[in-house]
CSV table of C-alpha atoms and ligand atoms in Angstrom, one decimal:
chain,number,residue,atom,x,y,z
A,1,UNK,CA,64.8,43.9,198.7
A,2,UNK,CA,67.1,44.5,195.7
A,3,UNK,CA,68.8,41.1,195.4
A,4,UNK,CA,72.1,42.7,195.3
A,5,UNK,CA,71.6,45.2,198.0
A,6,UNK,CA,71.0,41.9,200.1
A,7,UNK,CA,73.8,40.0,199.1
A,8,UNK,CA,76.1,43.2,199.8
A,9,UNK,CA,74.8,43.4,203.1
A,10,UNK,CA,75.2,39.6,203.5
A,11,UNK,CA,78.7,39.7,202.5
A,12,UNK,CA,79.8,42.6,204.8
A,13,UNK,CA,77.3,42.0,207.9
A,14,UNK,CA,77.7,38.8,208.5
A,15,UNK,CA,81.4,38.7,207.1
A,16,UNK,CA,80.9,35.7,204.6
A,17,UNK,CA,81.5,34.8,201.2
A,18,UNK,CA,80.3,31.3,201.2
A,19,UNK,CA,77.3,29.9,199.5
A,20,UNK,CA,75.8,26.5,200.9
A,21,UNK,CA,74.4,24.5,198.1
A,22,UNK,CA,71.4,22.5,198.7
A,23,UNK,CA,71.5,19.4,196.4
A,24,UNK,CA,69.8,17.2,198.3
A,25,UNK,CA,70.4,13.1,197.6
A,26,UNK,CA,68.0,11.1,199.8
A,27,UNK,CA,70.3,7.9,198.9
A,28,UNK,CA,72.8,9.8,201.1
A,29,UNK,CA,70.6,10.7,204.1
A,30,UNK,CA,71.2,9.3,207.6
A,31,UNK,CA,68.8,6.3,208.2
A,32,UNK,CA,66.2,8.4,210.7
A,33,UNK,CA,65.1,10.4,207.8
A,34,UNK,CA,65.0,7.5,204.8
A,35,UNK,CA,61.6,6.8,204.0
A,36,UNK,CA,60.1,9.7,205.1
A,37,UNK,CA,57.9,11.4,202.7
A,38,UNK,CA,58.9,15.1,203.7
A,39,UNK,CA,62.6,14.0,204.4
A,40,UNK,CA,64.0,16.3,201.7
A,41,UNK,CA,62.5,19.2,203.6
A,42,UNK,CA,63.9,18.3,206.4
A,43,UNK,CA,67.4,17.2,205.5
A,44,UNK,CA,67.4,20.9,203.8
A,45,UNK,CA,66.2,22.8,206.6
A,46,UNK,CA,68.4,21.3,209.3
A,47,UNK,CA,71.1,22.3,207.6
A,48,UNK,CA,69.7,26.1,206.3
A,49,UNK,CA,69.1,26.2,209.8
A,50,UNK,CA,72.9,25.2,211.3
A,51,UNK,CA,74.5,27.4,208.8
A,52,UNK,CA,72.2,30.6,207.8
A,53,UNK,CA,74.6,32.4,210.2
A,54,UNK,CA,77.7,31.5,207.9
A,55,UNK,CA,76.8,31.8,204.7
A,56,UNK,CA,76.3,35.1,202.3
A,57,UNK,CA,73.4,33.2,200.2
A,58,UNK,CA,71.8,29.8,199.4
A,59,UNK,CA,71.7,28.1,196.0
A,60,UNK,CA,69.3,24.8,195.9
A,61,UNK,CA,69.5,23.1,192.8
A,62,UNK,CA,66.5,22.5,191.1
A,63,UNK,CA,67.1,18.8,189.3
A,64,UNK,CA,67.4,18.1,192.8
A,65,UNK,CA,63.6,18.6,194.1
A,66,UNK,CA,61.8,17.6,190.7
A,67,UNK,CA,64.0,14.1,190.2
A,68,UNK,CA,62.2,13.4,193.2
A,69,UNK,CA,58.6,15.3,192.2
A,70,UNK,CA,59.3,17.4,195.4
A,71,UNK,CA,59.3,20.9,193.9
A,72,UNK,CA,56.5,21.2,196.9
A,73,UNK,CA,59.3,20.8,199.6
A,74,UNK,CA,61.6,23.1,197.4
A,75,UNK,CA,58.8,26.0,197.6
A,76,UNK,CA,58.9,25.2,201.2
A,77,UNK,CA,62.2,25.1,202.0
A,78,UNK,CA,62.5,28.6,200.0
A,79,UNK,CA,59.9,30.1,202.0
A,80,UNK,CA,61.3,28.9,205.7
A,81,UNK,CA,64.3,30.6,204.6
A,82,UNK,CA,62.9,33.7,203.5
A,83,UNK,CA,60.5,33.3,207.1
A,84,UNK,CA,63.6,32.5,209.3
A,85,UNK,CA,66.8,34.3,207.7
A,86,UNK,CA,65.1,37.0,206.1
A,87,UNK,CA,68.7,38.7,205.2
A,88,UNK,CA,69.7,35.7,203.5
A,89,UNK,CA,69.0,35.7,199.6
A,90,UNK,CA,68.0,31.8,197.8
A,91,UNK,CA,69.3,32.1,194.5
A,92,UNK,CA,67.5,29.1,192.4
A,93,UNK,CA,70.1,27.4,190.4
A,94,UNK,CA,68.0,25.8,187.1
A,95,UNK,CA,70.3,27.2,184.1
A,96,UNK,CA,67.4,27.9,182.2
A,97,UNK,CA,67.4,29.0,178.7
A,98,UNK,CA,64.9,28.8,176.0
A,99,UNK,CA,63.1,31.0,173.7
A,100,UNK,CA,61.6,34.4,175.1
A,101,UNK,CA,57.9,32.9,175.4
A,102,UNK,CA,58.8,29.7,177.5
A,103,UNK,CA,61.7,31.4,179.2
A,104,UNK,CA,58.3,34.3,180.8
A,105,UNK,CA,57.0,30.8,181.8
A,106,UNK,CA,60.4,29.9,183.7
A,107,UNK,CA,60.7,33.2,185.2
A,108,UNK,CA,57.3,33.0,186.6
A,109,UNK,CA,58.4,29.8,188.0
A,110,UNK,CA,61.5,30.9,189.7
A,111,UNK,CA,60.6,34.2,191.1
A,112,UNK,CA,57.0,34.2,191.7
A,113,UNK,CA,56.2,30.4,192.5
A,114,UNK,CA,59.5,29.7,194.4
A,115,UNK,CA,59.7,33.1,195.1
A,116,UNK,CA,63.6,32.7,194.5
A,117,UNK,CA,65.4,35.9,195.0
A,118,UNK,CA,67.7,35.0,192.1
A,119,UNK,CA,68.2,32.3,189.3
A,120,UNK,CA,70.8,30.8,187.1
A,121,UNK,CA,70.2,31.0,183.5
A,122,UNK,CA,72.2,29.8,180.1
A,123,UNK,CA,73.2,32.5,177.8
A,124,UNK,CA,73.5,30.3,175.2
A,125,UNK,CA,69.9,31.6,173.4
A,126,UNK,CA,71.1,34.9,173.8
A,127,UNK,CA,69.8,38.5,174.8
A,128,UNK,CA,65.7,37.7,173.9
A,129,UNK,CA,66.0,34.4,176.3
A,130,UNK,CA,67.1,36.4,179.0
A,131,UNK,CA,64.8,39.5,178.6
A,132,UNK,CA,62.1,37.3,181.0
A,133,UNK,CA,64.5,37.4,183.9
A,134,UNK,CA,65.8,41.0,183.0
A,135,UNK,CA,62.1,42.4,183.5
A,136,UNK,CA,62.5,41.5,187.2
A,137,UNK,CA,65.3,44.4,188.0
A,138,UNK,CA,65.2,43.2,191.9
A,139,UNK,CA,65.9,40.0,191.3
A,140,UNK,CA,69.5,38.7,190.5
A,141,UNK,CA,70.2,37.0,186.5
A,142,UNK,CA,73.4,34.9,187.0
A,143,UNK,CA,74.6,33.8,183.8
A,144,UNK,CA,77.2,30.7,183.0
A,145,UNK,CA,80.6,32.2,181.9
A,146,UNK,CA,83.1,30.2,182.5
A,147,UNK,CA,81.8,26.4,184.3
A,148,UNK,CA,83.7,24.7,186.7
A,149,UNK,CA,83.4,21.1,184.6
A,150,UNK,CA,86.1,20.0,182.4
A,151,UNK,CA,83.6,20.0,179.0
A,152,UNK,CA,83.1,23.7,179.7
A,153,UNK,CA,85.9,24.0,177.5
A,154,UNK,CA,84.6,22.5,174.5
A,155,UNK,CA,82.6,25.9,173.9
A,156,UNK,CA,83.5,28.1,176.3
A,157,UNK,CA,87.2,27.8,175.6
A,158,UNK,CA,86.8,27.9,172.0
A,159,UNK,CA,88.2,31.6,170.1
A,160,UNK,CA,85.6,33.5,168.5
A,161,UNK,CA,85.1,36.7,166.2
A,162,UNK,CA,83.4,39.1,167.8
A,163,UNK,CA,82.3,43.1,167.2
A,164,UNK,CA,84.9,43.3,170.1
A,165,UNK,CA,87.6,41.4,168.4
A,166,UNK,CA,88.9,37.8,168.5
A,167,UNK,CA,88.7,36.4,172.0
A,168,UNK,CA,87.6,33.3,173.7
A,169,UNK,CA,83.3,32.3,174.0
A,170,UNK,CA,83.5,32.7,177.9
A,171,UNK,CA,85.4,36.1,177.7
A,172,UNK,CA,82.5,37.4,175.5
A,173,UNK,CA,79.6,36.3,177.5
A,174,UNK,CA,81.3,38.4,180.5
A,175,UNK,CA,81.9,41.6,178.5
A,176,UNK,CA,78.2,41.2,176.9
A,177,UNK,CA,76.5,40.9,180.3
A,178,UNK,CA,78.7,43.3,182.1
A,179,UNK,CA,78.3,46.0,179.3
A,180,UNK,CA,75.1,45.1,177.7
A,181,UNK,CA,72.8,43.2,179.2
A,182,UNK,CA,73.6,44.6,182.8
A,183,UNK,CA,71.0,48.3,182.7
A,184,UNK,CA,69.3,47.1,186.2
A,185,UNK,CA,72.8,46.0,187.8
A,186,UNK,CA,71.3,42.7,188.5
A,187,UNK,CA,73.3,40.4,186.7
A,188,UNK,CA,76.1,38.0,188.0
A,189,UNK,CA,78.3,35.9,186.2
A,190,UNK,CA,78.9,31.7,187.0
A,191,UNK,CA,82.7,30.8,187.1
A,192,UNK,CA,84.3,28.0,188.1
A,193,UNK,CA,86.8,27.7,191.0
A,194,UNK,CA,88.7,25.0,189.1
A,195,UNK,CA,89.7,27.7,186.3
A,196,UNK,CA,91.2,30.6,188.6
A,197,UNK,CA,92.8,32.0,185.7
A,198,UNK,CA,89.6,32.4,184.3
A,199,UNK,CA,88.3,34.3,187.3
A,200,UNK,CA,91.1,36.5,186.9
A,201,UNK,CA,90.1,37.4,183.5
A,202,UNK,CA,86.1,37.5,184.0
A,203,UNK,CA,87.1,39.9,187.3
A,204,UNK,CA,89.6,42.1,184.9
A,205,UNK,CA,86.2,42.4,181.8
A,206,UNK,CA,83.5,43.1,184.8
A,207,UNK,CA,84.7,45.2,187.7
A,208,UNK,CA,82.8,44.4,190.9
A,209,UNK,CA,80.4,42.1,189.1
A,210,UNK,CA,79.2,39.8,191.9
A,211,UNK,CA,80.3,36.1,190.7
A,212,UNK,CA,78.9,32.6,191.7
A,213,UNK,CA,81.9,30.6,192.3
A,214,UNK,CA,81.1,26.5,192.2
A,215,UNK,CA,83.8,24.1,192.2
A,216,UNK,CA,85.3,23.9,195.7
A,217,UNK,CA,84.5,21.1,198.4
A,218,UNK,CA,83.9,18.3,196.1
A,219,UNK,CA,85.2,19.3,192.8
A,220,UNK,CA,88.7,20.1,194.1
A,221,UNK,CA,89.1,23.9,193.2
A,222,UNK,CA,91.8,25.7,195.4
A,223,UNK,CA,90.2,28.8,197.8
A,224,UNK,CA,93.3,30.7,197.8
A,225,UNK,CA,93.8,30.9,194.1
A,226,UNK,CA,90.2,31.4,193.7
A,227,UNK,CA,90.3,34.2,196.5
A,228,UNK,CA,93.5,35.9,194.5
A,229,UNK,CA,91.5,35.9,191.5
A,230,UNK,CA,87.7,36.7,192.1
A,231,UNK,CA,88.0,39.0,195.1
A,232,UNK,CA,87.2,42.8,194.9
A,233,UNK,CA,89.0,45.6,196.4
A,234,UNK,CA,86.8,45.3,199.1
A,235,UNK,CA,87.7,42.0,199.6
A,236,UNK,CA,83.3,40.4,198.4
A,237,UNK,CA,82.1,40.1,194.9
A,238,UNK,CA,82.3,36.1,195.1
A,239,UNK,CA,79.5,33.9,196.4
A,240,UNK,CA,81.6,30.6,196.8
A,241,UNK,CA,79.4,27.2,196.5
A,242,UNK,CA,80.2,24.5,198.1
A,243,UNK,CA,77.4,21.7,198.2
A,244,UNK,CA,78.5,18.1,198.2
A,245,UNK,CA,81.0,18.6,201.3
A,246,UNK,CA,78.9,20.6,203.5
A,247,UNK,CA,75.7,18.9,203.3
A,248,UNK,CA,76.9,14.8,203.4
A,249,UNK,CA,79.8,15.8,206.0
A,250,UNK,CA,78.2,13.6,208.3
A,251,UNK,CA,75.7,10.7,207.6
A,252,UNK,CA,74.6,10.2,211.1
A,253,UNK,CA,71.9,12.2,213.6
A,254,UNK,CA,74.2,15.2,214.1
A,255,UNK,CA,74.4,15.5,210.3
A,256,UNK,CA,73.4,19.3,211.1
A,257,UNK,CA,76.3,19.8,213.3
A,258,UNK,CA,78.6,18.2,210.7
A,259,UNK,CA,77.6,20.3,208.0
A,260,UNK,CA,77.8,23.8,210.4
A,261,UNK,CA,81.5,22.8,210.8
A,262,UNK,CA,82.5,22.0,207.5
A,263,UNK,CA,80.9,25.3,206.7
A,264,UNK,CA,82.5,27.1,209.0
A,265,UNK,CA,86.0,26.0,208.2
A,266,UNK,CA,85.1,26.9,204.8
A,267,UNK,CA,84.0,30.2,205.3
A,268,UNK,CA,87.1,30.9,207.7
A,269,UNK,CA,89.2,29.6,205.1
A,270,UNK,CA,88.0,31.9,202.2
A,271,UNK,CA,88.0,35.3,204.9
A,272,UNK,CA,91.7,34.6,205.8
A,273,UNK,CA,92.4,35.5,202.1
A,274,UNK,CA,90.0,38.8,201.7
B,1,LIG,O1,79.7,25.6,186.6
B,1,LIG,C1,79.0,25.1,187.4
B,1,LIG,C2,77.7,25.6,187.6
B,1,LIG,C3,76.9,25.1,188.6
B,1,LIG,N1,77.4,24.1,189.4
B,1,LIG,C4,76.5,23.6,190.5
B,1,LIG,O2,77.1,23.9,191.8
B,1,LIG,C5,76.9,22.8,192.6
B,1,LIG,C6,78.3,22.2,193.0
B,1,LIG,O3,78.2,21.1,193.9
B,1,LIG,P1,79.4,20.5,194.7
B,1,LIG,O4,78.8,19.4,195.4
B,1,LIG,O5,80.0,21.6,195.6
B,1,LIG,O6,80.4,20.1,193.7
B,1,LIG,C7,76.0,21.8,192.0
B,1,LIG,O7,74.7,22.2,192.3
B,1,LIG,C8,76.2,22.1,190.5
B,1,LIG,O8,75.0,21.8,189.7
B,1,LIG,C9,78.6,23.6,189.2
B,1,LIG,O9,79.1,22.7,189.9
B,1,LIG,N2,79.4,24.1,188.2
């Protein structure tokens, strides 16, 4: 399926706008599972499993899995999702970018090995480094706009001259993807929730553009401002992260059950404000 079409369906069907992030740190696992050779697998799937009902989309992060050479339990962990929440899209969060030739190697990698229905890339190398991931049109491209650290501002921020006029880097990338680069309608756009005013202005230059929102949980952003800013008339178009805070919300044996309640608050508190 269309990785859009499922994420629409995701948002509506099961009413949610969250995104659980799975950036797993065995130094942070409850003591049953330390040591174990497969315990990333397992610290992932417990909580895919407690929260699959809650959650619009999955985003593990890749540095995650190959810090610890487990890129085998990553292409696990993607395929028990897509085997036991089939409506739930995995979107593989790698912000690649590199020259056309390597960047066919990394889509290879993201779609057909981890068989991820969509991945992060950097639009920094611009429209030839992203052509790779274009040539899939079911899969989703999300693109870094606007990020939710503090340095995103050292470029992103910055004014530039461009055939549109003068106007900030971050402003640019979202009015070349969403008028450009966007002929499949499968790209998204990466904004920070700690810059709300900049999800106002990405959600003014892009329409319904779905947007991957990090920055709540442990990074501080606000869900209500973020939820005035990013949401569409029909009250979606936001997949909002949250990883640190869900997935270490307890350290113990009912880690599972911690991290289905965090994520459930979460989500409740993001659908009061659609
Ligand atoms: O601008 C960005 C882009 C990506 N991320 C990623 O999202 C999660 C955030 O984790 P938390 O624990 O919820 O802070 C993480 O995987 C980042 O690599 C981001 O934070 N900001």
């Amino acid at each position: 399926m269309h990785f859009m079409t499922a994420l629409e369906a995701a948002w509506h069907q099961r009413n949610s706008l969250l995104c659980v992030g799975l950036d797993p740190d065995p130094a942070k696992f409850p003591a049953h599972l330390q040591g174990r050779p497969d315990a990333i697998l397992e610290f992932c799937k417990a909580v895919v499993d407690a929260t699959a009902d809650l959650v619009c989309c999955f985003k593990p992060q890749i540095a995650y899995f190959a810090a610890q050479r487990a890129e085998d339990q990553l292409e696990a962990l993607i395929e028990h999702i897509h085997l036991a929440h089939p409506d739930t899209p995995v979107i593989l969060d790698a912000k690649r970018g590199d020259i056309g030739s390597t960047a066919e190697q990394y889509a290879i990698e993201a779609f057909e090995r981890f068989k991820a229905d969509a991945i992060t890339v950097n639009p920094y190398m611009g429209r030839d480094s992203v052509d790779p991931y274009l040539a899939y049109p079911e899969k989703g491209v999300i693109l870094l706009c606007r990020t939710s650290n503090q340095g995103g501002s050292d470029l992103q921020f910055l004014d530039v001259d461009t055939p549109r006029g003068r106007m900030k880097l971050y402003e640019h990338v979202a009015r070349t993807v969403a008028e450009d680069w966007n002929a499949s309608g499968n790209c998204g756009l990466v904004v920070g929730a700690t810059f709300p005013g900049e999800i106002a202005r990405v959600r003014e230059l892009t329409g319904d553009m779905p947007l991957l929102v990090p920055g709540i949980g442990a990074q501080g952003g606000d869900i209500v401002a973020t939820m005035a800013a990013g949401r569409t008339a029909k009250g979606a178009g936001l997949m909002i992260n949250s990883s640190r805070a869900v997935l270490y919300a307890g350290r113990d044996e009912d880690f599972a059950e911690a991290a289905r309640k965090v994520a459930l608050d979460t989500r409740d508190a993001i659908n009061a404000h659609r």
